[in-house]
Every structure is written in C-alpha cells, then in structure tokens.
Amino acid sequence: MEMTAIVLIVGFFVFLLMNVPVSISIGLATMIVIVMNIDLIPAVTTVAQRMAGGINSFALLAIPFFVLSGLIMGRGGIAKRLIECAMALIGALPGGLALVNVVSCMLFGAISGSAVAATSAIGSFMLPEMKKAGYDPNFSAALTAAASTTGMLIPPSNILIVYAIASGGVSIAALFMAGYLPGLMVGLALMLVCFIVAKINNYPLSARLPLAIVFKKVLAAIPSLFLIVLVIGGIVGGIFTATEAGAIAVVYALILSVGFYGEVKLKQLPEIFLKSAETTSIVMLLIAASTAMSWVLSIESIPQTMSQFMLGLSDNPIVILLLINLFLIVVGAFLDMTPAVLIFTPIFLPVAEQLGMSPLQFGIMIVLNLSIGLCSPPVGAVLFITCAIAKTKLEAIIRPLIPLYVAMFVVLMLVTYVPWISEAIPAWLGF
C-alpha cells in the first residue's frame, strides 16, 4: 500500500512539473499504479471504465447548465447592473468602491457559480474604476481575486455539486443551503478589511446618490437578482432538482440577456455555446480522471490508513482538524479545486466523521479551504486574471493579499469548529 501511494503521488507531481495538464497527470499516475498490478490492456480498460463511470451521473448534468448560464450572463450586461446596484447602495461608505467590488463579486459569483467568471466580469469594470479613484492597483487586484471565490460557497456552485458526488450522497440542495452563511461571512470579513485599509490609506469617498437614482439602479438589477430566487427557491420548494434548476437558469439567462437586456445577439450564441462546451469538457475530464484515482485509493485502503494515521497523531479533534486544514491549504495552492475535492474527500471525510463532523459541514470546510487556494500563488487561476486586468505582477499583490487571507482563514476556523454555521439553514429548511 505504501508503495502504491508513493508511486501515485510522486508520479502525479512529476507529470505536473513536466507541464502535463492536471487531468492527464492524474490519469497517467493512476495508469502507472494499475499497470504495476495487472497487464497493460486490462489496466487501460479498467481506467477507461472507471473514468466513464465517474461522469455517468445525473447530478453532474447541472454543471454544463450552470457553466452555460454563467457565460451567457457574463456577456449579457448583468455584471454591470449588479455593480451599479451595489454602487448605489454602499458606494458612499468609507472604502466604498472596495466594498462595491466585494458585494458585486458575491452577487455575480452567486448567479454564475464561477470564480473565474466573477473575476473577469467584475474585475474588468471595477479595477479601472478603483485605479481612477486613487486605490492601489495591487490592493484592488488582490481584493477582486479573494472576493471572487465567495461564489464557490454561495449557490448555485459547481464545486458543491462535485463534492456531493465525491462524498457519496450528500444532498446537493442541503449543500447549497449550507453555503449561504459561510459565503456571506467571508464577504463580510473581506469588507471589514476593505474598511480598515480605506481608513488607513484615506481613500476618497464617493458622492452620495439621490434616492431616486438609487431606486432606479436597484430596480434595474432586480431581474438579474431574481435568478437566485428562481433557482434556489425552486430547489428549496421541491419544485425541481439542482440539475433541472441548471436548465431553468440557462433559459432565464437567455431570456434576460437576449430578450430583456438585448446585450447578447443571436449571432453570438454559437460562440458562447462552444466556449461552454470547452469549459465543461475540461471539468468533466478532471472529474473522470480524479474518479479513477479515487477508486485506486479506495481499493488500496489508503483512506482507512490515512484515518488511522491522523487519529494516531493526536486524540484532540481540534489539532487533527487544524492539520487537515493546513494540509488542504497547501494542496489548494498547487492543485485545481475539482481534482482536489475528488481526491481528498474520500481520504479526509472518514477522519472528519470519526471526529464527529457531519459530511455537510466537512463539505463547506473543504470548499472554503480550497477557495483560499484558488487565490493563492503559484497556481491560483483568478490571480493571473486579476493581474492581467490590473496590469500588475503576481508578486506585487502578495502583500495586499495577506490581510485578506487572514480574514478568510478566520472564517475557515469558525466553519471548522462551529457546526451551526454550516448546518443551521439546512436544518431550519428540513434538509
């Protein structure tokens, strides 16, 4: 078993260092381990079967739907209206533009379910505006990267769907409801940092808008915000499943962006559909390859061995959960969220359950943890997008990221050790 784990881990990182794509690296490392035990042809067949079985899930159909709806909304002027709504409501507060950035990322992330989409859509508008107002471009870029990850927790979230599959049956609807409070807490923690930074640097205040204009901006954003009510309300009310909600989100996004706002033209749809297919194929290949690796981990009893090892380190649940979090933070800095969730959920979930943590709470913990990795160097995808938009270098935004990391880590610790934060809303709604 020890040799299998070593070959699997070393093989995976060797392929990564050779710039092999993550999904291919996972698949090749898995193949090598299986070839150590059986002949090549049966090994290839086994991996192919496990990969096909890994994506043969009705629940995963929600992912392409939410990816497509997010792309349509990113092109459909929804981000602009959400930003204008947030600006009207809180733009005149100290650090107003920074606060607007966080709220806009939270709202757009909740609607699109994608941190990358939120970074691109909100960052393209907010970063130039913040620079014009006198904000440090490096701080603005760091803030956008951190705030965009709130969409991983606030539903609808693709990564929560992936966790539901990896955990072996946690309700997607319950996970969606569990993500609300932690996601809002992360957003509020980031806003607190913004307020403090604005006071220290004496950033200028925006002019307070007349009430009539505030009302107009809020009214213009209501059709966009209604998507959250439609999707989550339908799931909570038992009207449709999460997968069906994804399809409804696509239809609503088309009506809104093509018909109501008119900012997406019919001739643009083929390009959007193609981009959606490309993004979905990348995600599905990651899921398929990670599922095959998880199967190898399972048959080699690596999760059970890891559980015994972790529980042997200490009999204090606080210490063990802290070690798991620190390990996952390091993993998140190098590995994409999807394979990280699929690979490490089967390993650490049994440990967490033995410590009395519910699969629901653990799911929110691991997604929040890996969200920190999403905006951490050297691999964090959103960092490169914000740096490109802000025209700054990656190393320049590390320092302004530190207080934002601290704020997110504090919320992570609260989610880890206070079950109520993750479980209160699902319990109240009867999930």
XYZ file of C-alpha atoms in Angstrom:
431
model
C 0.000 0.000 0.000
C 2.801 2.426 0.904
C 4.498 1.854 -2.467
C 1.215 2.441 -4.308
C 0.642 5.756 -2.527
C 4.230 6.871 -3.171
C 4.080 5.996 -6.882
C 0.693 7.670 -7.249
C 1.722 10.931 -5.553
C 5.244 11.145 -6.982
C 4.035 10.223 -10.472
C 1.316 12.872 -10.361
C 3.675 15.682 -9.307
C 6.379 14.604 -11.773
C 3.892 14.914 -14.624
C 2.763 18.311 -13.302
C 6.372 19.527 -13.235
C 6.630 18.423 -16.876
C 3.709 20.801 -17.646
C 1.347 17.941 -18.400
C -2.294 19.090 -17.894
C -3.717 18.244 -14.465
C -6.343 15.787 -15.712
C -3.804 13.930 -17.876
C -1.321 13.855 -14.976
C -3.941 12.275 -12.722
C -4.880 9.716 -15.376
C -1.269 8.748 -16.170
C -0.324 8.394 -12.494
C -3.386 6.197 -11.959
C -2.491 4.096 -15.006
C 1.070 3.520 -13.771
C -0.189 2.245 -10.424
C -2.654 -0.165 -12.031
C -0.027 -1.430 -14.520
C 2.121 -2.341 -11.507
C -0.523 -4.949 -10.625
C -2.085 -6.106 -13.910
C -1.232 -6.202 -17.633
C -1.413 -3.085 -19.796
C -4.586 -3.844 -21.779
C -6.721 -4.731 -18.727
C -5.262 -1.682 -16.978
C -6.294 0.633 -19.812
C -9.751 -0.925 -19.862
C -10.128 -0.553 -16.112
C -9.136 3.119 -16.122
C -11.463 3.817 -19.045
C -14.361 2.096 -17.279
C -13.757 3.994 -14.045
C -13.483 7.310 -15.866
C -16.705 6.689 -17.782
C -18.467 5.590 -14.619
C -17.241 8.656 -12.779
C -19.152 11.051 -15.023
C -22.181 8.801 -15.516
C -24.238 10.781 -13.029
C -27.477 12.692 -13.465
C -26.383 15.231 -10.844
C -23.338 16.202 -12.940
C -25.647 17.410 -15.717
C -26.123 20.519 -13.595
C -22.530 21.577 -14.260
C -22.787 22.232 -18.040
C -26.082 24.033 -17.477
C -24.655 26.357 -14.826
C -21.472 26.894 -16.865
C -23.576 27.926 -19.879
C -25.872 30.191 -17.852
C -22.822 31.869 -16.271
C -21.246 32.551 -19.680
C -24.486 33.987 -21.047
C -24.869 36.261 -18.031
C -21.242 37.342 -18.239
C -21.907 38.642 -21.736
C -25.417 39.909 -21.036
C -24.765 43.082 -19.058
C -25.758 41.510 -15.756
C -22.421 42.253 -14.075
C -22.722 45.949 -14.955
C -26.191 46.207 -13.423
C -25.121 44.400 -10.254
C -22.153 46.749 -9.868
C -24.362 49.815 -10.372
C -26.833 48.460 -7.801
C -24.064 47.878 -5.233
C -22.568 51.292 -6.007
C -25.896 52.998 -5.385
C -26.404 51.222 -2.059
C -22.959 51.284 -0.427
C -20.667 53.296 -2.715
C -20.674 56.361 -0.435
C -19.324 54.449 2.595
C -15.598 54.591 3.539
C -13.789 52.319 1.093
C -16.985 52.375 -0.970
C -15.517 51.163 -4.259
C -13.731 48.301 -2.499
C -16.964 47.341 -0.726
C -18.817 47.506 -4.047
C -16.172 45.207 -5.537
C -16.762 42.587 -2.824
C -20.573 42.776 -2.984
C -20.557 42.645 -6.792
C -18.288 39.595 -6.792
C -20.552 37.903 -4.239
C -23.692 38.620 -6.263
C -22.220 37.705 -9.633
C -20.474 34.655 -8.199
C -23.783 33.536 -6.717
C -25.518 33.977 -10.060
C -22.816 32.475 -12.291
C -21.365 29.891 -9.867
C -17.863 30.618 -11.143
C -14.963 32.459 -9.507
C -13.215 32.904 -12.847
C -16.362 34.410 -14.399
C -16.775 36.765 -11.436
C -13.136 37.823 -11.636
C -13.352 38.570 -15.359
C -16.758 40.273 -15.344
C -16.403 42.340 -12.164
C -12.660 42.947 -12.412
C -12.870 44.321 -15.954
C -15.167 47.091 -14.728
C -14.125 47.657 -11.106
C -10.325 47.574 -11.343
C -10.051 50.540 -13.773
C -12.648 52.450 -11.702
C -10.766 51.832 -8.452
C -7.478 52.901 -10.031
C -9.111 56.086 -11.337
C -10.393 56.830 -7.826
C -6.906 56.532 -6.329
C -6.937 52.981 -4.967
C -3.716 50.973 -5.030
C -3.974 48.732 -8.145
C -2.258 45.884 -6.305
C -4.769 46.005 -3.452
C -7.645 46.201 -5.940
C -6.389 43.153 -7.828
C -5.844 41.191 -4.598
C -9.340 42.094 -3.372
C -11.019 41.038 -6.620
C -9.219 37.698 -6.551
C -10.237 36.998 -2.948
C -13.839 38.235 -3.292
C -14.494 36.223 -6.458
C -14.067 32.968 -4.514
C -17.242 33.617 -2.489
C -19.150 32.242 -5.487
C -17.735 28.824 -4.658
C -19.835 28.804 -1.485
C -22.899 30.871 -2.360
C -25.146 28.722 -4.581
C -25.512 27.670 -7.272
C -21.943 26.356 -7.063
C -20.453 23.757 -9.396
C -17.832 22.674 -6.868
C -20.517 21.875 -4.278
C -22.093 19.560 -6.862
C -18.701 17.885 -7.344
C -18.361 17.423 -3.575
C -21.833 15.879 -3.409
C -20.656 13.239 -5.904
C -17.307 12.680 -4.142
C -18.904 12.305 -0.707
C -21.177 9.542 -1.905
C -24.588 11.059 -1.477
C -24.720 14.364 0.430
C -27.776 16.287 -0.764
C -26.914 18.977 -3.315
C -29.825 21.084 -2.105
C -28.583 20.817 1.503
C -25.066 21.810 0.409
C -26.452 24.802 -1.466
C -28.277 25.961 1.638
C -25.247 25.267 3.857
C -23.040 27.516 1.730
C -25.024 30.706 2.209
C -23.969 31.721 5.718
C -20.240 30.864 5.323
C -20.184 32.642 1.954
C -21.741 35.757 3.450
C -19.324 35.601 6.376
C -16.343 35.526 4.012
C -17.760 38.505 2.152
C -18.313 40.471 5.366
C -14.810 39.617 6.615
C -13.308 40.917 3.359
C -15.448 44.065 3.613
C -14.123 44.667 7.124
C -10.564 44.522 5.762
C -11.572 46.951 2.995
C -12.994 49.380 5.547
C -9.805 49.280 7.639
C -7.499 49.634 4.609
C -9.570 52.551 3.314
C -9.346 54.329 6.672
C -5.571 53.764 6.931
C -4.914 54.987 3.368
C -7.580 57.702 3.479
C -9.151 56.614 0.213
C -11.653 59.164 -1.163
C -15.399 58.866 -0.557
C -17.809 58.587 -3.464
C -20.636 61.089 -3.744
C -23.945 60.000 -2.208
C -26.540 59.458 -4.942
C -30.071 60.873 -4.802
C -32.689 58.424 -3.559
C -34.443 58.387 -6.942
C -31.279 57.226 -8.699
C -30.614 54.604 -6.010
C -34.128 53.256 -6.517
C -33.624 53.204 -10.300
C -30.323 51.273 -10.059
C -31.775 48.728 -7.627
C -34.841 48.271 -9.828
C -32.627 47.659 -12.880
C -30.761 44.878 -11.030
C -33.868 43.037 -9.779
C -34.313 40.898 -12.944
C -30.706 39.690 -12.557
C -31.065 39.019 -8.838
C -34.320 37.149 -9.429
C -32.313 34.280 -10.916
C -31.092 33.423 -7.397
C -34.660 33.426 -6.112
C -35.826 31.327 -9.054
C -33.110 28.677 -8.814
C -32.755 28.365 -5.046
C -36.459 28.908 -4.370
C -37.349 26.137 -6.793
C -34.875 23.713 -5.211
C -35.925 24.518 -1.642
C -39.595 24.324 -2.556
C -39.127 20.906 -4.125
C -40.344 22.183 -7.490
C -37.252 20.940 -9.329
C -33.873 19.310 -8.688
C -30.482 21.042 -8.848
C -29.950 19.626 -12.349
C -33.311 20.893 -13.545
C -32.536 24.231 -11.883
C -29.438 24.489 -14.084
C -31.539 24.083 -17.219
C -34.005 26.691 -15.959
C -31.087 29.043 -15.235
C -29.982 28.737 -18.884
C -33.476 29.541 -20.187
C -33.828 32.513 -17.823
C -30.338 33.806 -18.697
C -31.198 33.630 -22.415
C -34.488 35.474 -21.905
C -32.773 38.124 -19.799
C -29.610 38.641 -21.866
C -31.029 38.190 -25.365
C -34.611 39.394 -24.960
C -34.880 41.741 -21.970
C -31.477 43.486 -21.949
C -30.654 42.771 -25.593
C -26.889 42.743 -24.927
C -26.329 39.237 -26.310
C -27.106 38.904 -30.010
C -28.325 35.672 -31.567
C -25.194 35.515 -33.755
C -23.068 35.430 -30.572
C -24.769 32.322 -29.161
C -22.778 29.717 -31.177
C -19.530 31.170 -29.780
C -20.949 31.106 -26.226
C -22.172 27.514 -26.661
C -18.740 26.455 -27.944
C -16.961 28.121 -25.024
C -19.385 26.419 -22.652
C -18.646 23.036 -24.240
C -14.893 23.628 -23.916
C -15.152 24.595 -20.248
C -17.471 21.672 -19.478
C -15.170 19.191 -21.220
C -12.227 20.348 -19.092
C -14.248 19.980 -15.885
C -15.638 16.576 -16.868
C -12.201 15.235 -17.818
C -10.911 16.352 -14.411
C -13.831 14.625 -12.703
C -13.387 11.438 -14.739
C -9.633 11.184 -14.101
C -9.993 12.059 -10.420
C -12.699 9.430 -10.004
C -10.344 6.784 -11.378
C -7.627 7.903 -8.959
C -10.105 7.856 -6.066
C -11.017 4.284 -6.977
C -7.344 3.255 -6.799
C -7.024 4.977 -3.428
C -10.088 3.094 -2.229
C -9.026 -0.403 -3.327
C -5.613 0.166 -1.762
C -7.351 1.168 1.518
C -5.432 4.443 1.580
C -8.327 6.424 3.150
C -8.549 3.929 6.010
C -4.790 4.009 6.511
C -4.795 7.795 6.468
C -7.600 7.834 9.031
C -5.605 5.601 11.358
C -2.501 7.717 10.840
C -4.269 11.031 11.508
C -6.094 9.713 14.560
C -2.795 8.294 15.829
C -1.138 11.718 15.736
C -3.404 13.131 18.395
C -6.613 12.390 20.246
C -7.558 16.072 20.134
C -10.114 16.828 17.366
C -9.056 20.489 17.300
C -5.472 19.552 16.437
C -6.421 16.985 13.788
C -8.864 19.301 12.018
C -6.263 22.071 12.067
C -3.717 19.717 10.467
C -6.234 18.732 7.778
C -6.924 22.390 7.038
C -3.243 23.293 6.827
C -2.600 20.350 4.501
C -5.513 21.319 2.244
C -4.381 24.957 2.103
C -1.001 23.798 0.788
C -2.715 21.427 -1.674
C -5.027 24.214 -2.839
C -2.067 26.400 -3.733
C -0.888 23.816 -6.275
C -3.958 21.843 -7.373
C -7.216 22.867 -9.009
C -10.328 22.687 -6.816
C -12.150 19.946 -8.734
C -9.461 17.229 -8.561
C -8.562 18.305 -5.013
C -12.153 17.784 -3.846
C -12.476 14.470 -5.668
C -9.142 13.089 -4.444
C -9.072 14.285 -0.846
C -12.734 13.994 0.111
C -12.573 10.157 0.280
C -9.343 10.434 2.287
C -10.298 13.035 4.898
C -14.077 12.684 5.151
C -13.825 9.390 7.129
C -11.422 11.110 9.542
C -13.765 14.066 9.964
C -16.751 11.781 10.546
C -14.873 9.872 13.246
C -14.262 13.210 14.936
C -17.990 13.938 14.911
C -18.104 16.303 11.916
C -21.024 15.842 9.536
C -20.391 15.368 5.778
C -22.311 18.616 5.234
C -20.008 20.654 7.475
C -16.909 18.974 6.047
C -18.050 19.821 2.516
C -18.321 23.516 3.305
C -14.986 23.388 5.127
C -13.082 21.799 2.246
C -14.629 24.109 -0.377
C -13.863 27.225 1.691
C -10.357 25.919 2.341
C -9.655 25.276 -1.342
C -11.212 28.639 -2.237
C -8.286 30.218 -0.392
C -6.002 28.170 -2.635
C -7.871 29.466 -5.684
C -6.462 32.935 -4.990
C -3.047 31.722 -3.777
C 0.168 31.536 -5.808
C 1.627 29.778 -7.679
C -1.388 28.170 -9.412
C -4.393 30.308 -8.379
C -6.271 30.922 -11.619
C -8.061 34.077 -10.501
C -4.754 35.721 -9.557
C -3.493 35.640 -13.140
C -6.766 37.066 -14.451
C -6.786 39.966 -11.993
C -3.097 40.681 -12.622
C -3.752 40.817 -16.361
C -6.710 43.181 -15.924
C -4.910 45.398 -13.384
C -1.685 45.324 -15.445
C 0.376 44.344 -12.422
C 2.668 41.460 -11.486
C 1.792 38.445 -9.367
C 4.490 39.125 -6.783
C 3.206 42.690 -6.328
C -0.194 41.598 -4.998
C 1.080 39.087 -2.428
C 1.478 41.686 0.333
C -2.039 43.193 -0.013
C -3.405 39.639 -0.117
C -2.114 38.829 3.383
C -4.836 40.619 5.420
C -7.450 39.162 3.068
C -6.015 35.676 3.655
C -6.188 36.261 7.398
C -9.850 37.267 7.167
C -10.704 34.183 5.095
C -8.719 31.909 7.433
C -10.600 33.232 10.471
C -13.908 32.346 8.789
C -12.475 28.940 7.858
C -11.666 28.249 11.511
C -15.188 29.275 12.546
C -16.706 26.968 9.918
C -14.406 24.149 11.068
C -15.177 24.359 14.769
C -18.736 25.751 14.829
C -21.089 23.262 13.120
C -24.066 25.615 13.450
C -22.642 27.930 10.760
C -22.950 25.248 8.081
C -25.898 23.282 9.410
C -28.345 25.890 10.730
C -30.019 26.873 7.449
C -30.322 23.309 6.062
C -31.757 22.122 9.406
C -34.211 25.031 9.500
C -35.400 24.181 5.977
C -35.690 20.479 6.802
C -32.827 19.079 4.690
